[in-house]
Short mmCIF file of C-alpha atoms in Angstrom, two decimals:
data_model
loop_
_atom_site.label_atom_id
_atom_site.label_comp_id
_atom_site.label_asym_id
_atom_site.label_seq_id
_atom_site.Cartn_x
_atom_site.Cartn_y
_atom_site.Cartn_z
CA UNK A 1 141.01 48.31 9.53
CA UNK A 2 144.85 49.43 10.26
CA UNK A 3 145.77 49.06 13.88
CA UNK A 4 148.71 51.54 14.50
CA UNK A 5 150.33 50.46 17.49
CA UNK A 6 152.30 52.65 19.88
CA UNK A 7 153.10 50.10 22.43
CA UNK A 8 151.72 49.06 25.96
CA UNK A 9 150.09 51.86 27.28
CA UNK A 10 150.91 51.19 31.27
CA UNK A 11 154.28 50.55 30.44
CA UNK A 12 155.51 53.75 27.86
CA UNK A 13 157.05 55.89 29.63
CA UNK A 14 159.07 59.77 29.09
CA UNK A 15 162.21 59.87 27.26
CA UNK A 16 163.18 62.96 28.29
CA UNK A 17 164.38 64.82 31.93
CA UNK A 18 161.28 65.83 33.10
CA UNK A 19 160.49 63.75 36.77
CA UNK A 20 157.00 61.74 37.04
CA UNK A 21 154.59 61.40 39.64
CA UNK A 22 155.01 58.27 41.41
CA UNK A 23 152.49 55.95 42.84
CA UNK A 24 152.25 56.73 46.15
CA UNK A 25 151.82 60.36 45.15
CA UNK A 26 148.49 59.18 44.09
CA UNK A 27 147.08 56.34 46.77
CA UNK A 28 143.49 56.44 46.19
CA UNK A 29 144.31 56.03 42.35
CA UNK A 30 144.22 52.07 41.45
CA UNK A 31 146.26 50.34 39.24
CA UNK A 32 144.93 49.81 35.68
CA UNK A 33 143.42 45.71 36.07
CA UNK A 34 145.14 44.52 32.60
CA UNK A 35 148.11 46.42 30.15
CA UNK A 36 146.79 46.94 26.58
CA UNK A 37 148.07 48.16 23.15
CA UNK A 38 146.36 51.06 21.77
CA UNK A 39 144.83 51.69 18.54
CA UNK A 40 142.17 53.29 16.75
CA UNK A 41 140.09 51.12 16.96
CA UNK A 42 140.10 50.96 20.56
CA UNK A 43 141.24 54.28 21.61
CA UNK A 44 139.14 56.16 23.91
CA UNK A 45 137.16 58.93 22.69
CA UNK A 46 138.43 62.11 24.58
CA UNK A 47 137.27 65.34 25.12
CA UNK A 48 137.61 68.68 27.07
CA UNK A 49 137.84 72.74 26.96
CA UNK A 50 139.12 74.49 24.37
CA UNK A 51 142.34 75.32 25.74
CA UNK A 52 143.58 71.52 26.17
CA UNK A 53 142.43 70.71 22.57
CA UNK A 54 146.08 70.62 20.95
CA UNK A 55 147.30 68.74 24.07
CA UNK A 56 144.57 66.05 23.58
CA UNK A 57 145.14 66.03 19.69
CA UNK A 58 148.86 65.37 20.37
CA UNK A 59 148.91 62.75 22.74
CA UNK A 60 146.37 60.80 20.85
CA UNK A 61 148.46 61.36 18.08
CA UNK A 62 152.06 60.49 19.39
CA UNK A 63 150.42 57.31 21.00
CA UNK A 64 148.80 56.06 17.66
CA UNK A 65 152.19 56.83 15.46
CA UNK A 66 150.26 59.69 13.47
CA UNK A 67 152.66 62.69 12.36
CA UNK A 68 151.04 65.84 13.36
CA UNK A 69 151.73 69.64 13.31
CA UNK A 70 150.78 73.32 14.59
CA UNK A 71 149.16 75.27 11.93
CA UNK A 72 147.59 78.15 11.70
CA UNK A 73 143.72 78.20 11.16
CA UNK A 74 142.61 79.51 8.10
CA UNK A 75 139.28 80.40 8.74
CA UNK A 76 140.31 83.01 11.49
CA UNK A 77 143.96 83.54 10.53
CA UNK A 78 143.91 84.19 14.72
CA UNK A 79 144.40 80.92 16.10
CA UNK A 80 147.05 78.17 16.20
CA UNK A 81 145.58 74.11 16.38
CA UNK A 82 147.84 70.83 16.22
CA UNK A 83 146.39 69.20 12.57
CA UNK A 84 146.78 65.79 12.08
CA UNK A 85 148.44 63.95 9.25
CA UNK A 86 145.46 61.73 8.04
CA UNK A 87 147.24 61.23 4.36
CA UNK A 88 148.67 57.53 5.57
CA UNK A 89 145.10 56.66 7.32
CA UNK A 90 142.46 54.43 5.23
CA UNK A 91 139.19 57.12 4.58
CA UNK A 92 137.57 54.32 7.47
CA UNK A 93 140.36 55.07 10.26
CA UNK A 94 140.16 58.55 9.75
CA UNK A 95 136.54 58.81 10.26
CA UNK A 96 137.55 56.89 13.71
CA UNK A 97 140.10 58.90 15.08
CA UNK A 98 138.41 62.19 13.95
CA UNK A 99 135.26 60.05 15.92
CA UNK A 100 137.29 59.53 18.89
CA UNK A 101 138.67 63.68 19.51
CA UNK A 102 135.73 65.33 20.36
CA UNK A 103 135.87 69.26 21.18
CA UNK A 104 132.73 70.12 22.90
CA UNK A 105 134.17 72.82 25.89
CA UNK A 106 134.78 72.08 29.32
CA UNK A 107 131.07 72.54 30.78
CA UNK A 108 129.79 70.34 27.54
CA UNK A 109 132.50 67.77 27.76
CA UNK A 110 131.87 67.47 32.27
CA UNK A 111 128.36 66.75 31.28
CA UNK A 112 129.14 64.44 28.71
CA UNK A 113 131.29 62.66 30.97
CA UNK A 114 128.54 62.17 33.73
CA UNK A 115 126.21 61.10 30.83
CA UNK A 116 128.78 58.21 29.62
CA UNK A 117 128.98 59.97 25.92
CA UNK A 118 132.87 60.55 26.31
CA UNK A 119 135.37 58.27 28.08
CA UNK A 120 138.04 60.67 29.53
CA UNK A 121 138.04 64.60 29.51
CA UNK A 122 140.69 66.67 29.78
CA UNK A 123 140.07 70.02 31.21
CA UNK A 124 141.53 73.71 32.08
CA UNK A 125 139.63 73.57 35.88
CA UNK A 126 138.24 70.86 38.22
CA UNK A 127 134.36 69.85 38.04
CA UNK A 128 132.29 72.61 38.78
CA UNK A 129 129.25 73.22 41.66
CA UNK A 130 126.58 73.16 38.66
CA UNK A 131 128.43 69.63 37.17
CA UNK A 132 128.80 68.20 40.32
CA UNK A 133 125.33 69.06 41.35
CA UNK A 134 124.00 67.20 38.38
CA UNK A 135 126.25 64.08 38.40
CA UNK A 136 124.74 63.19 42.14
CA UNK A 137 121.55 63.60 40.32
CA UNK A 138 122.51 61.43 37.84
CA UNK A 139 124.26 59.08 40.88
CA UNK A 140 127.25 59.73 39.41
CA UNK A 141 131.25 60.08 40.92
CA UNK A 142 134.27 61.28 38.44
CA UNK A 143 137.72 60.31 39.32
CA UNK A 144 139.83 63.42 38.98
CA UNK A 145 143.60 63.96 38.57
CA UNK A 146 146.08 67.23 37.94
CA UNK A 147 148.00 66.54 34.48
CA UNK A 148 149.77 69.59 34.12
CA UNK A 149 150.27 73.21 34.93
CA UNK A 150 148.56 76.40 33.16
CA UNK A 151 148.30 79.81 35.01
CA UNK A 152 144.99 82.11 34.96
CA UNK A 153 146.11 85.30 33.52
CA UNK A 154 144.52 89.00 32.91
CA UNK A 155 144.85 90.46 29.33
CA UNK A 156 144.62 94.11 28.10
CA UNK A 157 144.99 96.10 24.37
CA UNK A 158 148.71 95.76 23.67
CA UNK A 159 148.56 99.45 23.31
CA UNK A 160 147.15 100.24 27.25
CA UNK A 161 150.73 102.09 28.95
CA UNK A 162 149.63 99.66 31.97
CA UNK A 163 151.46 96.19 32.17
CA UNK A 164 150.96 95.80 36.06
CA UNK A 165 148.33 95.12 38.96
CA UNK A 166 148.34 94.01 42.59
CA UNK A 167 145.54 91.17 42.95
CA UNK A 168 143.58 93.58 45.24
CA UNK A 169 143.29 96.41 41.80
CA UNK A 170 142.03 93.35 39.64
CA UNK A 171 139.33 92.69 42.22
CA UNK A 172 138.59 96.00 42.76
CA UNK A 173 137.85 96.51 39.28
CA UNK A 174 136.22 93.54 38.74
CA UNK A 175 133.97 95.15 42.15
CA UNK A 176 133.23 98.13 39.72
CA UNK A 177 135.38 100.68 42.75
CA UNK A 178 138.28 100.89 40.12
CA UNK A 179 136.70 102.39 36.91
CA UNK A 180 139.14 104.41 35.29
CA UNK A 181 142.71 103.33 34.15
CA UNK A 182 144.55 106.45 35.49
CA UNK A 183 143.82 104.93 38.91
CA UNK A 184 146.46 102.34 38.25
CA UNK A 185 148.61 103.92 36.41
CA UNK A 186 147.32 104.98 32.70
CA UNK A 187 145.02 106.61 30.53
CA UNK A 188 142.39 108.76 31.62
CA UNK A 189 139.76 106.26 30.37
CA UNK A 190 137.32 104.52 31.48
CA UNK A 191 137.77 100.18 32.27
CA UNK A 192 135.56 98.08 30.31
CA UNK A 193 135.73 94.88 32.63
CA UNK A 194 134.91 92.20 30.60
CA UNK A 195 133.73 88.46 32.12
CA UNK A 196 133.16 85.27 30.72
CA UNK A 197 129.86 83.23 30.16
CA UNK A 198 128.37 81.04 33.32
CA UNK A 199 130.29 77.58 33.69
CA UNK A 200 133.02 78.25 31.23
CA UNK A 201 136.46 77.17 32.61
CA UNK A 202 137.33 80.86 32.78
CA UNK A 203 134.36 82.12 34.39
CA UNK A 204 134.76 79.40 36.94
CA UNK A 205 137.92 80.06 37.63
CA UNK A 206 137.47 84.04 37.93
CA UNK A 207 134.63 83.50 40.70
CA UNK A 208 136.51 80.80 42.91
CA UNK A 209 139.73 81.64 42.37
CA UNK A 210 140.71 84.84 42.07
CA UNK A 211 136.95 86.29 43.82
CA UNK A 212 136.34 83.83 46.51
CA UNK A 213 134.32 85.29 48.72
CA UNK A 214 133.17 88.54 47.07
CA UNK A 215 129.67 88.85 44.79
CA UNK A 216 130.61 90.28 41.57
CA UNK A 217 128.46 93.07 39.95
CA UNK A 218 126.68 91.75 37.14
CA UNK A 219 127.93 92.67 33.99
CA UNK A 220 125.12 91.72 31.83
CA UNK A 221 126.32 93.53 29.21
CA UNK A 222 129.57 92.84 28.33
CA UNK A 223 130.29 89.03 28.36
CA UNK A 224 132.20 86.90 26.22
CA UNK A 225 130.76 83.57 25.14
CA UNK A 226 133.44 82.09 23.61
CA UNK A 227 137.09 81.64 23.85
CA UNK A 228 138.62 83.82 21.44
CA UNK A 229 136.16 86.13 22.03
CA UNK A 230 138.14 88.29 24.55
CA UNK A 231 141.04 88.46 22.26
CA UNK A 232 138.41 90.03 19.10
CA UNK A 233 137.35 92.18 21.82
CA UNK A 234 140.60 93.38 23.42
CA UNK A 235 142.35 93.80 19.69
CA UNK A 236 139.56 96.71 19.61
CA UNK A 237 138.53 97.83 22.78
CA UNK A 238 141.94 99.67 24.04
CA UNK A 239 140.12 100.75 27.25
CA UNK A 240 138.54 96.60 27.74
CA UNK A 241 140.09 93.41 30.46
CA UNK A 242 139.07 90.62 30.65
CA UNK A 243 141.00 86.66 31.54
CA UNK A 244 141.72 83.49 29.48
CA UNK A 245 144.30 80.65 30.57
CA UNK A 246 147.56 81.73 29.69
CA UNK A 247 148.48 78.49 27.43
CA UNK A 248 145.54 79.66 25.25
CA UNK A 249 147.40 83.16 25.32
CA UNK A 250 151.08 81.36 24.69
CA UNK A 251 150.60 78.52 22.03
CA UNK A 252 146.92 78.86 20.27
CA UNK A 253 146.32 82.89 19.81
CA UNK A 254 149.56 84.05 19.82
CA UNK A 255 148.39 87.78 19.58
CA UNK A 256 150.72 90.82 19.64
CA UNK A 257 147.85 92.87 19.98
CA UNK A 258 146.62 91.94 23.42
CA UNK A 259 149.38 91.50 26.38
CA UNK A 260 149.39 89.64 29.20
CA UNK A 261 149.86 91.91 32.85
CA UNK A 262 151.89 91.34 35.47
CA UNK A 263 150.22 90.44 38.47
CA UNK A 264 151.39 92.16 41.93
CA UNK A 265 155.05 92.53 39.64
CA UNK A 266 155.18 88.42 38.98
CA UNK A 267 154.97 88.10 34.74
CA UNK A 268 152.70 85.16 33.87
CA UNK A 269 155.26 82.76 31.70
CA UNK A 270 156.62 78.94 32.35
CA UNK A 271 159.10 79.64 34.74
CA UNK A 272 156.87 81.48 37.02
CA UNK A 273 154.09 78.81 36.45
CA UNK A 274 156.85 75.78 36.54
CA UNK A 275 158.38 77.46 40.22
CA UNK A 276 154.45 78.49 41.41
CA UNK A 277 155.51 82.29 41.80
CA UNK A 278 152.58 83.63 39.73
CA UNK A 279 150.25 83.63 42.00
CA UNK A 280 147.38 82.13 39.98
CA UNK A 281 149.28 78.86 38.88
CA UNK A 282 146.15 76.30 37.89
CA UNK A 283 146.35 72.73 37.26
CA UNK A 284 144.70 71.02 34.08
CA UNK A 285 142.66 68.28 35.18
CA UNK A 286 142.03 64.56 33.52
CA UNK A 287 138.49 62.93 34.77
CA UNK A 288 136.79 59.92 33.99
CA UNK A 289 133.34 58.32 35.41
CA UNK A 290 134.49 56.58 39.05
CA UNK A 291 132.71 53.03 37.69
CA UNK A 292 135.22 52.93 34.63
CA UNK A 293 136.44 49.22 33.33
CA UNK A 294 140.20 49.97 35.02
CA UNK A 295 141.15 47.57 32.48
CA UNK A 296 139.80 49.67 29.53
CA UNK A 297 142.13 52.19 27.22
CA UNK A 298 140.80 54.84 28.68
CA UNK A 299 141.36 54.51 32.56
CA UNK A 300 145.04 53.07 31.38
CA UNK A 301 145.17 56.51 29.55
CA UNK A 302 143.87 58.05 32.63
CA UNK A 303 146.09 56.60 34.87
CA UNK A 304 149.50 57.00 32.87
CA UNK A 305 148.54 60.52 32.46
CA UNK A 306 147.90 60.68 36.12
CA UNK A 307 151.42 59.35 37.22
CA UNK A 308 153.46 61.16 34.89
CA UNK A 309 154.29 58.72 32.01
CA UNK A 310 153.95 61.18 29.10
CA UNK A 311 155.08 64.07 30.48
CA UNK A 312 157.28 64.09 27.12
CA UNK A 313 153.99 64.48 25.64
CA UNK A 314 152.58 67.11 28.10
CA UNK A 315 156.31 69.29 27.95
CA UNK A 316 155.99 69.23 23.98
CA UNK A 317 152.14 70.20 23.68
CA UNK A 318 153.51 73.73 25.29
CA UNK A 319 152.09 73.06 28.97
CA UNK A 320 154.24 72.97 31.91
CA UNK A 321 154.88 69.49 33.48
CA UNK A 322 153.99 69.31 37.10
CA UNK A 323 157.15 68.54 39.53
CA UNK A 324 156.82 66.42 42.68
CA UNK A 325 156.33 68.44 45.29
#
């Protein structure tokens, strides 16, 4: 089998200007035990949500040597996914990388985590109370670390006049006492608040983030199970909200018929995610299982991720690199 080497993975490190995390940033992160060459044979298999799946596909793919690209998928002609080259690859390696990238969501890929069928997950929020309630059931702990910056963002019809809300009109709509558009601003229509599906990063991120503290109605009838979904949805519905991260919005849809809205004047882009002035800047999370060999690929991956050694990696998959603070 071909072993394409990309060098020690403790000791590559970012060629360009963006600053790394240094050690003591993280002190209750240990040091990986030994320093080992990656390759496919030995790569970790990775997962995570749908929104970190070009990151993941990139870094495995600048770490292994394999040329890669964005291209547009065919099948929906809506979406944007880094490919990878596999015309150098035996049939045998190819069947292992494809092996090790796994895509199974960010609830799917926490679980498979706790159940030791992945080795590291990368993901667009933290663990959530439902995951965390089963790992202690399972007697499992999952080491956790921010990677890099995203930003939660509302979207609307590109054709809706409004391009603006305070945080207190977004909850209030999502409360169901803000039901028609001219209330903010536009059309004499009624809002269609859309939500996202139980324990998807969004939906997650909606209740604890930008609701803590308040019960949302429920809106039985109008959620979205998947991640496009609010995109098919908004592209018709001219009168519909709903949320997504905004690096889904800014590198894999790419829509000009939704729009992302201001929030309380602040315009979700990198520079307001890279300086924190949005005021929903998130962080996209690596985990792995707390008992993990520290001398195995995928806790050196972990840990170099963790620290800031690719941030090269991170700055070209189209996410913002965290700063130290």
């Amino acid at each position: 089998m071909t072993c394409l080497l990309a060098g020690m993975l403790v000791s590559c490190s970012s060629d360009d200007d963006t600053e790394e995390n240094t050690d003591e940033e993280i002190t209750s992160l240990e040091k990986p035990t030994a320093t080992t060459a990656l390759t496919i044979d030995n790569a970790p298999v990775i997962d995570g949500s749908d929104s970190t799946e070009p990151l993941r596909t990139l870094l495995m793919c600048r770490l292994l040597g394999i040329d890669c690209q964005w291209m547009e998928e065919l099948a929906s002609s809506m979406t944007w996914r880094i490919l990878p080259d596999y015309s150098r690859l035996s049939q045998e390696d190819r069947k292992t990388f494809s092996q090790k990238l796994q895509n199974w969501n960010t609830h799917s890929s926490f679980l498979g985590c706790i159940d030791g069928h992945n080795d590291i997950i990368i993901t667009a929020r933290g663990i959530s109370r439902d995951e965390r309630a089963y790992a202690e059931e399972k007697g499992v702990e999952l080491l956790s670390s921010p990677m890099a910056k995203d930003a939660f963002i509302f979207i609307v019809n590109a054709d809706n006049p409004v391009s603006n809300l305070s945080i207190e009109q977004v909850k209030r709509i999502y409360m169901g006492e803000i039901t028609n558009w001219k209330e903010v601003g536009g059309n004499d229509a009624p809002i269609v608040p859309y939500i996202r599906n139980a324990n998807s990063g969004s939906q997650e991120k909606m209740e604890t983030v930008v609701m803590a503290g308040l019960t949302m109605p429920k809106w039985d009838t109008l959620i979205l199970y998947t991640m496009i979904s609010p995109y098919i949805t908004l592209e018709r519905d001219k009168n519909g909200i709903c949320y997504t991260p905004f690096y889904y919005y800014d590198s894999i849809v790419r829509s000009g018929m939704v729009k992302a809205l201001s929030l309380d004047g602040i315009k979700p882009c990198k520079e307001t995610i890279k300086n924190d002035t949005y005021p929903y800047v998130t962080e996209v999370m690596g985990s792995v299982r707390s008992d993990i060999d520290k001398s195995s690929t995928a806790y050196q991956l972990f840990y170099n991720l963790s620290i800031g050694k690719y941030n090269n990696i991170i700055d070209e998959s189209g996410y913002v690199v965290r700063t130290k603070k």
